[in-house]
Short mmCIF file of C-alpha atoms and ligand atoms in Angstrom, two decimals:
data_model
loop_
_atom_site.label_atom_id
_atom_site.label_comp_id
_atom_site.label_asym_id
_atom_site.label_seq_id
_atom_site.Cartn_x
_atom_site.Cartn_y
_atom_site.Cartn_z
CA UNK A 1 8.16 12.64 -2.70
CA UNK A 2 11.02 14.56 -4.03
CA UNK A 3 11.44 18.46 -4.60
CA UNK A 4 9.82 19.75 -7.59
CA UNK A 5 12.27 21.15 -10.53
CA UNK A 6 11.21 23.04 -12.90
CA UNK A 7 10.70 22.32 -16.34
CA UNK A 8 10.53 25.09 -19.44
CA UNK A 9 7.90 24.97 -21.05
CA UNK A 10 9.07 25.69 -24.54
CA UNK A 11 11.50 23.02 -24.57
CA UNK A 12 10.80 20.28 -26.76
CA UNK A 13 13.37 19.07 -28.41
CA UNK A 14 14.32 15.68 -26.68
CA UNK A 15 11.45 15.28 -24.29
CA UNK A 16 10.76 11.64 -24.93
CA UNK A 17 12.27 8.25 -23.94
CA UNK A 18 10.44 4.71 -24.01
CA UNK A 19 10.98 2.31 -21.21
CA UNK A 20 9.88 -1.33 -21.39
CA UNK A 21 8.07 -3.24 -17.85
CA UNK A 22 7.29 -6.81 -17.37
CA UNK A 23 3.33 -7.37 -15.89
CA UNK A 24 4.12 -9.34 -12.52
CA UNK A 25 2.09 -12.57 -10.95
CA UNK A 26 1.02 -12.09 -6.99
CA UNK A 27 1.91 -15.24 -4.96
CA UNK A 28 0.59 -13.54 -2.32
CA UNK A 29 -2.43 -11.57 -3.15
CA UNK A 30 -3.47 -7.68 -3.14
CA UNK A 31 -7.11 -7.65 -3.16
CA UNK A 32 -8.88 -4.73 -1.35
CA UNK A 33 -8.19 -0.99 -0.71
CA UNK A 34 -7.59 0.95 2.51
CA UNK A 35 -8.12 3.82 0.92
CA UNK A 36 -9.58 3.68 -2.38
CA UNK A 37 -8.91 7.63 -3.73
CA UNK A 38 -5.11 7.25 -2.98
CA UNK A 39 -5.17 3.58 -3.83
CA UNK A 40 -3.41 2.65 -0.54
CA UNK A 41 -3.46 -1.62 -0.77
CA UNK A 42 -5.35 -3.15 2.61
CA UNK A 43 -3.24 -5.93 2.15
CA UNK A 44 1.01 -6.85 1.70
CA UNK A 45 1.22 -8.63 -1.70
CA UNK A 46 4.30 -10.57 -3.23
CA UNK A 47 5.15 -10.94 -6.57
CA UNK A 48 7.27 -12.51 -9.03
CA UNK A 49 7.92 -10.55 -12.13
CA UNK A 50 7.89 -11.96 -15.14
CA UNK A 51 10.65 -11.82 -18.51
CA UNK A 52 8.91 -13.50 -21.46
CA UNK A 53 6.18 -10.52 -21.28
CA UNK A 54 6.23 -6.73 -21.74
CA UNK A 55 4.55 -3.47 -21.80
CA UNK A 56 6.76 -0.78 -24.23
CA UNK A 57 5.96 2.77 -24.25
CA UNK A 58 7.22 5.74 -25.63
CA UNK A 59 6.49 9.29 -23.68
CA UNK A 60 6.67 12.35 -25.95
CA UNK A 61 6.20 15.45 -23.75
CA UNK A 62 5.13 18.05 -26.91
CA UNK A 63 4.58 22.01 -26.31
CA UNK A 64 2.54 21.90 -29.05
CA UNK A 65 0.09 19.51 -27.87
CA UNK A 66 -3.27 21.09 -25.68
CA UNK A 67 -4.06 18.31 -24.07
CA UNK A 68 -2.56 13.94 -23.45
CA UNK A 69 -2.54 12.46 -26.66
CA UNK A 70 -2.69 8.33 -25.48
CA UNK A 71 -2.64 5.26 -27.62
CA UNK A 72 -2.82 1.74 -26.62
CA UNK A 73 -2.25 -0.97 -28.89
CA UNK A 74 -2.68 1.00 -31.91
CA UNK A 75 -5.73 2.33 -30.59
CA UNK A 76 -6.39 6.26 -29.70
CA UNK A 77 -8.20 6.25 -26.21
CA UNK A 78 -10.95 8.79 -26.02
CA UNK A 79 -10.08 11.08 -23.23
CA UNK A 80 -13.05 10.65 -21.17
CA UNK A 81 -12.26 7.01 -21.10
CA UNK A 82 -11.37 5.32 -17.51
CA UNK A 83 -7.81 4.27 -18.99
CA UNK A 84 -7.25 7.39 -20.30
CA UNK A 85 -8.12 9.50 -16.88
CA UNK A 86 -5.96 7.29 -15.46
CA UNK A 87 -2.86 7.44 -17.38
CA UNK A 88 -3.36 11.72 -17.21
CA UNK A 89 -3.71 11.53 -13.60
CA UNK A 90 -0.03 9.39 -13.42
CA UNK A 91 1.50 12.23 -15.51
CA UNK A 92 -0.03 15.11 -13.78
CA UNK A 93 2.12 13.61 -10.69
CA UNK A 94 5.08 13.66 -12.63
CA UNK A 95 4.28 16.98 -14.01
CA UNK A 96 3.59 17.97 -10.61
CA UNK A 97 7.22 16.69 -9.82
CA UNK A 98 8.93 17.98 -12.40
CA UNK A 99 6.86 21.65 -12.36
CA UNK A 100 5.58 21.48 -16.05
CA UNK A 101 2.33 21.25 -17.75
CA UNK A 102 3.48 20.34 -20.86
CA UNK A 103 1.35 17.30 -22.07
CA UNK A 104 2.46 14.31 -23.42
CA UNK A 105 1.82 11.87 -26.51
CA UNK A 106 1.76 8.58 -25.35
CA UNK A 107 2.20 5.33 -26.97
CA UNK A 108 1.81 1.92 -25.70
CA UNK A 109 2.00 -1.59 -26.66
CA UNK A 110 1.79 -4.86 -24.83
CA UNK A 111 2.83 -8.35 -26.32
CA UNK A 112 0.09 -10.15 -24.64
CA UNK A 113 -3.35 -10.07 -24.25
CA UNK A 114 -4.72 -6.48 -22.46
CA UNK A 115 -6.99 -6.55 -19.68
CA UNK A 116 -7.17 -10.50 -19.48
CA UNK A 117 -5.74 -11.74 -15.88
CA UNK A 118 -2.24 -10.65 -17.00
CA UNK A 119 -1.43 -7.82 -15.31
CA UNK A 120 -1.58 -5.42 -18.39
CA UNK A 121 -2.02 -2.73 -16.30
CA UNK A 122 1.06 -3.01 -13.94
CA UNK A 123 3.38 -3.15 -16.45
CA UNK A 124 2.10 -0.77 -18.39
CA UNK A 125 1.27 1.91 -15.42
CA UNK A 126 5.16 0.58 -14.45
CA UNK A 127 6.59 1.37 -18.17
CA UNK A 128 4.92 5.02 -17.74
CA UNK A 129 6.15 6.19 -14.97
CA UNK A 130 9.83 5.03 -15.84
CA UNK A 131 9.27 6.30 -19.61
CA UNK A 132 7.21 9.96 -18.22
CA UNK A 133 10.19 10.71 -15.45
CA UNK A 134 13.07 9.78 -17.87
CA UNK A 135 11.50 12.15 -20.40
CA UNK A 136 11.25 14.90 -17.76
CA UNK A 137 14.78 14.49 -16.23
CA UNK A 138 13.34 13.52 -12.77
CA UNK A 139 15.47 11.14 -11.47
CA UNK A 140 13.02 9.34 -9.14
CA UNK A 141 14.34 6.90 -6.33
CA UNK A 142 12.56 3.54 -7.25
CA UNK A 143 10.33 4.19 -3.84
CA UNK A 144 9.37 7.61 -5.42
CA UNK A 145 8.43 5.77 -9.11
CA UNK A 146 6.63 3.13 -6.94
CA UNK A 147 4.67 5.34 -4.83
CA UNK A 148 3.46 7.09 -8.25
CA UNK A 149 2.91 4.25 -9.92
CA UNK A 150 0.98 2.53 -7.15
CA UNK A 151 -1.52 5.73 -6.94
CA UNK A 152 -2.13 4.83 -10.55
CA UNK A 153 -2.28 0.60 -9.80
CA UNK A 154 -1.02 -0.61 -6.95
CA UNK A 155 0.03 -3.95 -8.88
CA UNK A 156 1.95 -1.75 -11.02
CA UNK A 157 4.53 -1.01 -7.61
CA UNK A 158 5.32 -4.28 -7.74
CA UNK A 159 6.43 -4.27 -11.66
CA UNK A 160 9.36 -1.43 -10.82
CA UNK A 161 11.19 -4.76 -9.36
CA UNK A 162 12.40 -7.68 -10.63
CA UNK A 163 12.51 -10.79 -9.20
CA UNK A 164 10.35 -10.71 -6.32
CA UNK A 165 8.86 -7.98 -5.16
CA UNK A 166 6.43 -7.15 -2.56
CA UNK A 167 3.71 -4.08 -1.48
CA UNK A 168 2.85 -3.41 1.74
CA UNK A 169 -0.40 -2.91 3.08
CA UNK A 170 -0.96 0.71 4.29
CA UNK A 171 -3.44 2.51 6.58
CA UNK A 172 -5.80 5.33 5.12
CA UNK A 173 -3.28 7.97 3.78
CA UNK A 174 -0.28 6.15 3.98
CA UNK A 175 1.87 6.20 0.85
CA UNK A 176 3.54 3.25 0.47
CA UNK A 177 6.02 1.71 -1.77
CA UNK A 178 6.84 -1.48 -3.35
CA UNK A 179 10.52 -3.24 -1.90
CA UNK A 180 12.47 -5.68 -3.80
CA UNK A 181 12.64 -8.94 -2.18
CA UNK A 182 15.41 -10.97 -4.46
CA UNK A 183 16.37 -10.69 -7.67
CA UNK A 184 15.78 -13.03 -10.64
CA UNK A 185 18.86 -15.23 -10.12
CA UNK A 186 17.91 -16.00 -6.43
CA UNK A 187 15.86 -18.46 -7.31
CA UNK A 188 14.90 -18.86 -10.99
CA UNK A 189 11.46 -20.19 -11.10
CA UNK A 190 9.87 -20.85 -14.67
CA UNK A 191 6.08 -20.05 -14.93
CA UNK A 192 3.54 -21.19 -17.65
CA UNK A 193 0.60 -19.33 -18.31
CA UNK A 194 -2.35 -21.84 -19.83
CA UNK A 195 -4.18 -18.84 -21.30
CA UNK A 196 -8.40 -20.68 -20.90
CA UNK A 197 -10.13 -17.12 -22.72
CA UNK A 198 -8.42 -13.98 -24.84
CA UNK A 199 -10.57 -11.03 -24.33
CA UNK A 200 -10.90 -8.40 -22.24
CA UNK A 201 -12.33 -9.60 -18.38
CA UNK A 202 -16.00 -8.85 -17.41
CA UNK A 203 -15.12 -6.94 -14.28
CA UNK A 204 -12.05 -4.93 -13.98
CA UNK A 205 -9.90 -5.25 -10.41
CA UNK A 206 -10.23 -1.85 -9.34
CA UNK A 207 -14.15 -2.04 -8.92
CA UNK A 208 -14.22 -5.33 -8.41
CA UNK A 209 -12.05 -4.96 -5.18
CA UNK A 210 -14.08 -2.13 -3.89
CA UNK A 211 -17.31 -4.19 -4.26
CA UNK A 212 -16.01 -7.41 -2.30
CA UNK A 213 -14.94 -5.06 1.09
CA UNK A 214 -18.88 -3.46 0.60
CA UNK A 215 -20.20 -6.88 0.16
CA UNK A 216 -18.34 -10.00 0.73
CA UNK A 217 -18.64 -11.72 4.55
CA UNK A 218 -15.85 -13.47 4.17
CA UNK A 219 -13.85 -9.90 3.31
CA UNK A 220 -12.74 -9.49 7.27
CA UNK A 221 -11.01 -12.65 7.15
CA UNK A 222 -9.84 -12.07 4.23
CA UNK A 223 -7.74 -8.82 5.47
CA UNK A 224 -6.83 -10.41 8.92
CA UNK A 225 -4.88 -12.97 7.42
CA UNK A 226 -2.87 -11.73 4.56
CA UNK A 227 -0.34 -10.39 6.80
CA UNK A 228 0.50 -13.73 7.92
CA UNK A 229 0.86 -14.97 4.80
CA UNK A 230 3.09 -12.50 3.28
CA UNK A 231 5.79 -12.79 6.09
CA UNK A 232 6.11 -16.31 5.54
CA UNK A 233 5.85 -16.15 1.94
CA UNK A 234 9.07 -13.68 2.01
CA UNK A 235 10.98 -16.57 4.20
CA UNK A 236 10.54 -19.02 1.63
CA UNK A 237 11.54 -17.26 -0.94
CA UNK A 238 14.72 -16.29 1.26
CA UNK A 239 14.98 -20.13 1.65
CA UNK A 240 14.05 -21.13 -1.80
CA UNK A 241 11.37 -23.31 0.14
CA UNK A 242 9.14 -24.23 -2.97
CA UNK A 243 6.70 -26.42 -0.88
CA UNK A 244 5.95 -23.69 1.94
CA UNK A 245 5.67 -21.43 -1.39
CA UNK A 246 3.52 -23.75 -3.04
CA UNK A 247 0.92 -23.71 -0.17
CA UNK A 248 0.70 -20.81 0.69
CA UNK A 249 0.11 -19.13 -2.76
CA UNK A 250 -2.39 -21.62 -3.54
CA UNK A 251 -4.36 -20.49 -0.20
CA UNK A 252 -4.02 -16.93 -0.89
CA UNK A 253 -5.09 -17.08 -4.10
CA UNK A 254 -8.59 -19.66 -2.95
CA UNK A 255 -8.76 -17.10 -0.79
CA UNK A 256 -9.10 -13.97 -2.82
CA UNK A 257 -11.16 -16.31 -5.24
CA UNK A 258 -13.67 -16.95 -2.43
CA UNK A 259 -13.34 -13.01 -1.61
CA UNK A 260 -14.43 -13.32 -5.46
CA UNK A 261 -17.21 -15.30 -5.48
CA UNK A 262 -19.28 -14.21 -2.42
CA UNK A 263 -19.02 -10.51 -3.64
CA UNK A 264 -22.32 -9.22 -4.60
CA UNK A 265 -22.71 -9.15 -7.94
CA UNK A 266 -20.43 -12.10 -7.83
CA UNK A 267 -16.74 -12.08 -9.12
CA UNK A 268 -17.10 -15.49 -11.00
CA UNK A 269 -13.77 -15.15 -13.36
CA UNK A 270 -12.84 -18.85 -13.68
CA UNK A 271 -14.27 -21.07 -16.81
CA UNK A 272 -14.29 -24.49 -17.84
CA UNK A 273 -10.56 -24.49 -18.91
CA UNK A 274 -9.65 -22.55 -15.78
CA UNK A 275 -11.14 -25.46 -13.89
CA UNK A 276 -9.56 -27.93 -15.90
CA UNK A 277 -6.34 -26.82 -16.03
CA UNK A 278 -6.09 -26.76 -12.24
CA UNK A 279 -6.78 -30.23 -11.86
CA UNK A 280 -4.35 -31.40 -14.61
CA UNK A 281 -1.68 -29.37 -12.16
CA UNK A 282 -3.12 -31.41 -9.39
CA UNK A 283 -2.27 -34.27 -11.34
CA UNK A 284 1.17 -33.19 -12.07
CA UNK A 285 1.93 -32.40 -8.00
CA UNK A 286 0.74 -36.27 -7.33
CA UNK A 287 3.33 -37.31 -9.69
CA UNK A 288 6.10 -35.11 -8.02
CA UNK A 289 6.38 -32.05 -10.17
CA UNK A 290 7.38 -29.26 -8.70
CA UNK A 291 4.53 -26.87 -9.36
CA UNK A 292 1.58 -24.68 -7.86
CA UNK A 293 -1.46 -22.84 -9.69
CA UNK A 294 -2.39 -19.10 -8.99
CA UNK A 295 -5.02 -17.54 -10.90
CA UNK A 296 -6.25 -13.40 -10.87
CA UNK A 297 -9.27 -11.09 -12.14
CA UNK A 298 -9.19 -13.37 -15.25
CA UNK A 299 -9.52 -17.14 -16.40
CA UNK A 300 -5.99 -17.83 -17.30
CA UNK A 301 -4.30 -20.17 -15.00
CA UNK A 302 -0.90 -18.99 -14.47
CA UNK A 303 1.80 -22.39 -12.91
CA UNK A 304 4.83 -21.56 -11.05
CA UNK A 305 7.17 -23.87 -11.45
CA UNK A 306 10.84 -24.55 -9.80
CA UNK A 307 13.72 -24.18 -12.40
CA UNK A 308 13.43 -26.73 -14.86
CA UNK A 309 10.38 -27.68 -14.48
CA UNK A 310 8.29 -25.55 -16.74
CA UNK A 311 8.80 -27.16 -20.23
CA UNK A 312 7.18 -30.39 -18.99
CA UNK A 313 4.01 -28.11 -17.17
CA UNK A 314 3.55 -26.20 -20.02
CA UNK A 315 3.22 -29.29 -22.64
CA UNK A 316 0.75 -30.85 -19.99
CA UNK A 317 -1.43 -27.71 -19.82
CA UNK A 318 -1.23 -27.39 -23.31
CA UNK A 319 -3.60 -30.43 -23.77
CA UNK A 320 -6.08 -29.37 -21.52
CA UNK A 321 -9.42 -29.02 -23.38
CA UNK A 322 -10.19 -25.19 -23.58
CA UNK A 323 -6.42 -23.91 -23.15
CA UNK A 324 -5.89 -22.26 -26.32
CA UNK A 325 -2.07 -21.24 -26.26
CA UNK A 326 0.48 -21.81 -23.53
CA UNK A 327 3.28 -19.21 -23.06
CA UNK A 328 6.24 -19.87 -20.69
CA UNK A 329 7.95 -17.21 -19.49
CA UNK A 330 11.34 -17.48 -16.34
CA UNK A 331 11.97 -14.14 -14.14
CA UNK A 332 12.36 -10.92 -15.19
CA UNK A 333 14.56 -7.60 -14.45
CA UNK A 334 12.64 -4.43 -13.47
CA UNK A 335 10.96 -1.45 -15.41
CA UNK A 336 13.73 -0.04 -17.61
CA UNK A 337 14.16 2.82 -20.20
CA UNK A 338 15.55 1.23 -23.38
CA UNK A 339 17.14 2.21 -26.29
CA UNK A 340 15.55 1.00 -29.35
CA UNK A 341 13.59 3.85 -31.09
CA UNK A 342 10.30 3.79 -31.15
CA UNK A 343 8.07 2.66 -34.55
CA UNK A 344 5.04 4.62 -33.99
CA UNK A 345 1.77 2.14 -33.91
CA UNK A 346 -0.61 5.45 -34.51
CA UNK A 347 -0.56 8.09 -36.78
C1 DP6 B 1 -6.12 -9.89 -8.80
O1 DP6 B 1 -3.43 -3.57 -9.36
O2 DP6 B 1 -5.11 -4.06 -11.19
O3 DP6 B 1 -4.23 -9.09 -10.00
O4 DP6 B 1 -4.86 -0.97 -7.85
O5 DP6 B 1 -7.21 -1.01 -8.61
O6 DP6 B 1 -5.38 -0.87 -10.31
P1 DP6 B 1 -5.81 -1.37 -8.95
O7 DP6 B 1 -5.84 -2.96 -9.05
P2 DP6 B 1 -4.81 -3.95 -9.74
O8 DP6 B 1 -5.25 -5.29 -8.99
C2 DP6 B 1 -4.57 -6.49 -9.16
C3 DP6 B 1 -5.37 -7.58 -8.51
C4 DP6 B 1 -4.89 -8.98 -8.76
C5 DP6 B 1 -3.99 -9.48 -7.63
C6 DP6 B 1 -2.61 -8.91 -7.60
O9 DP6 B 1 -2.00 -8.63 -8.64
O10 DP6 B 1 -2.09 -8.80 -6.47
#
C-alpha cells in the first residue's frame, strides 16, 4: 500500500467529505476465506453493481473527539459492537496511511433494508473508505481503496467498481484487490429484487462462511470449482452472452446455497417467498424471458435481467405470495465522493 503522509493533528477545519457506494450482487459467488484475520477471499467472485441503491456517509475526522463516534441509520453503535470494531479497524488503516490518529465521527445511511441479503455492508464498508481517504487527503489508487476495503468485507472490493467487477481469490496472506471488468454501458442489464422478508438475517456472512469450510463436506468442491466458473463468467460478460451468464450464476449460487445448507448449524436463509419466487422466474425462462435468479445470506431473491426486460420480471414477482415490495434497480457507477452536504441523522 502506499507511503504514509503525515497528517497534523490539530487540523480540523475541513476534515470531512461524504461519498455515496452502490451494494453489488455476486453472479459468481465469494463464499469462504483463505485467511480469515486478513479476510483474503478462497474464491474469485463477480459482480454487478447496482444504481437504484446506496450507502451515503459522511466522515468527520474531529481533534476534539477521544475516540470513533459511528452512527448507522440514525442509530449510535455502541463501540464494543461487531459493526462498530469493524468500521474502527477500516479507519485505523487509513489512519495508518495517512499517519494520524485523529478519530472520526461517522455517519451512515442506507436506502434499503440493512443486513438483509443486500449487500449493506459492501457498500457501506465501500462508501467509507472513499469518504475516510477523501477526508484525509490520501489519494488512494482504486487497488489501494479495494485492498482496504476488502480487509474490512471482501464484498465491499467489489462495490469500488461499477459495472462488473470481480475479486480474486488469494492464498493465506495475499492482499488482493478487486478489478473492474466492464462498465455499466457494456451491457446494461436491469435487475429486480423481490424482497420475501425485511429484517435483519439470522446469521451474518462473515461467520457463516467460516462455519461452512469447518463443517460443510461439500466445502472442497465447493472451492475447486469456483475458479472455473469465474473465468467463464468474465467471457460472457465480454460477449454479452446472457445464456452462458444465466447458467452459470444460477449454479454458483445452488452451489454456495448447498455450501449453505450442509453447514453445521445449517445456513437455511431461503423462505416460502424465496422459494416461490424462484419458480415464478422458472416460469418466466419457459416463456422466453430473458432472466436468471441469484439469491445471498438472505431470503430476497434478486433477477437479473437483459436490458429491457426487467419491468415485465418485476410486475411478475410482484404477485408472488410472500414478496412484499419489488425494487428494480439497472447498473451502477462506482464508490464516489459527492457533493451534497450532509443533513446529520444523529445528534
Ligand atoms: C453471500 O462480503 O459480507 O453476499 O468478507 O466476511 O464481510 P465478509 O463477507 P461478505 O460476504 C458476502 C457473501 C455473499 C456472496 C457475495 O457477495 O459474493
Amino acid at each position: 500500500m502506499g507511503a504514509a503522509k503525515r497528517v497534523s493533528q490539530t487540523a480540523v477545519g475541513d476534515m470531512f467529505t461524504t461519498a455515496a457506494a452502490h451494494p453489488n450482487i455476486a453472479l459468481i459467488k465469494y463464499w469462504g476465506k483463505a485467511d480469515a484475520i486478513l479476510n483474503v477471499p478462497a474464491v474469485s467472485s463477480v459482480s454487478i453493481t447496482l444504481d437504484a441503491l446506496a450507502t451515503e456517509t459522511h466522515v468527520r475526522f474531529d481533534g476534539m473527539l477521544p475516540a470513533d463516534s459511528l452512527c448507522l441509520n440514525g442509530n449510535t453503535l455502541a463501540p464494543t459492537s461487531n459493526q462498530a470494531r469493524r468500521i474502527t479497524a477500516c479507519l485505523d488503516a487509513l489512519r495508518a496511511l495517512a499517519g494520524t490518529g485523529l478519530r472520526a465521527r461517522v455517519e451512515t445511511h442506507n436506502d434499503f433494508p440493512t443486513a438483509a441479503g443486500l449487500a449493506s455492508s459492501a457498500s457501506g464498508f465501500a462508501a467509507l473508505v472513499v469518504a475516510a481517504s477523501a477526508a484525509l487527503k490520501l489519494d488512494l489508487s482504486p487497488t489501494t481503496a479495494s485492498k482496504i476495503a476488502r480487509a474490512a468485507s471482501a464484498s465491499a472490493a467489489r462495490s469500488l467498481f461499477g459495472g462488473f467487477a470481480e475479486l480474486p481469490a488469494g492464498a493465506a496472506g495475499e492482499d488482493v484487490a478487486a478489478v473492474g471488468l466492464a462498465s455499466a454501458e457494456h451491457w446494461p442489464l436491469e435487475v429486480a429484487v423481490a424482497i420475501c422478508a425485511e429484517g435483519p438475517k439470522a446469521v451474518g456472512s462473515t461467520q457463516g462462511m467460516i462455519d461452512s469450510a469447518a463443517t460443510s463436506p461439500f466445502y472442497p468442491a465447493w472451492v475447486e470449482t469456483a475458479a472455473a466458473d469465474a473465468a467463464a463468467a468474465r467471457t460472457a460478460i465480454s460477449e454479452r452472452d446472457f445464456p452462458t451468464l444465466a447458467s452459470l450464476s444460477e449454479s454458483s449460487c445452488l452451489k454456495m446455497h448447498a455450501v449453505m445448507q450442509t453447514t453445521r448449524p445449517a445456513l437455511l436463509y431461503w423462505n416460502a417467498a424465496t422459494m416461490a419466487a424462484l419458480q415464478r422466474i422458472r416460469h418466466m425462462q419457459q416463456d422466453g424471458i430473458e432472466v436468471f435468479f441469484t439469491m445471498d445470506a438472505g431470503p430476497q431473491v434478486k433477477a437479473v435481467c437483459a436490458p429491457g426486460a426487467g419491468g415485465e420480471v418485476a410486475a411478475a414477482l410482484a404477485s408472488v405470495p410472500g414478496v412484499s415490495r419489488v425494487l428494480t434497480s439497472g447498473l451502477g457507477g462506482p464508490a464516489r465522493v459527492i457533493v451534497s452536504p450532509w443533513d446529520g441523522r444523529c445528534d
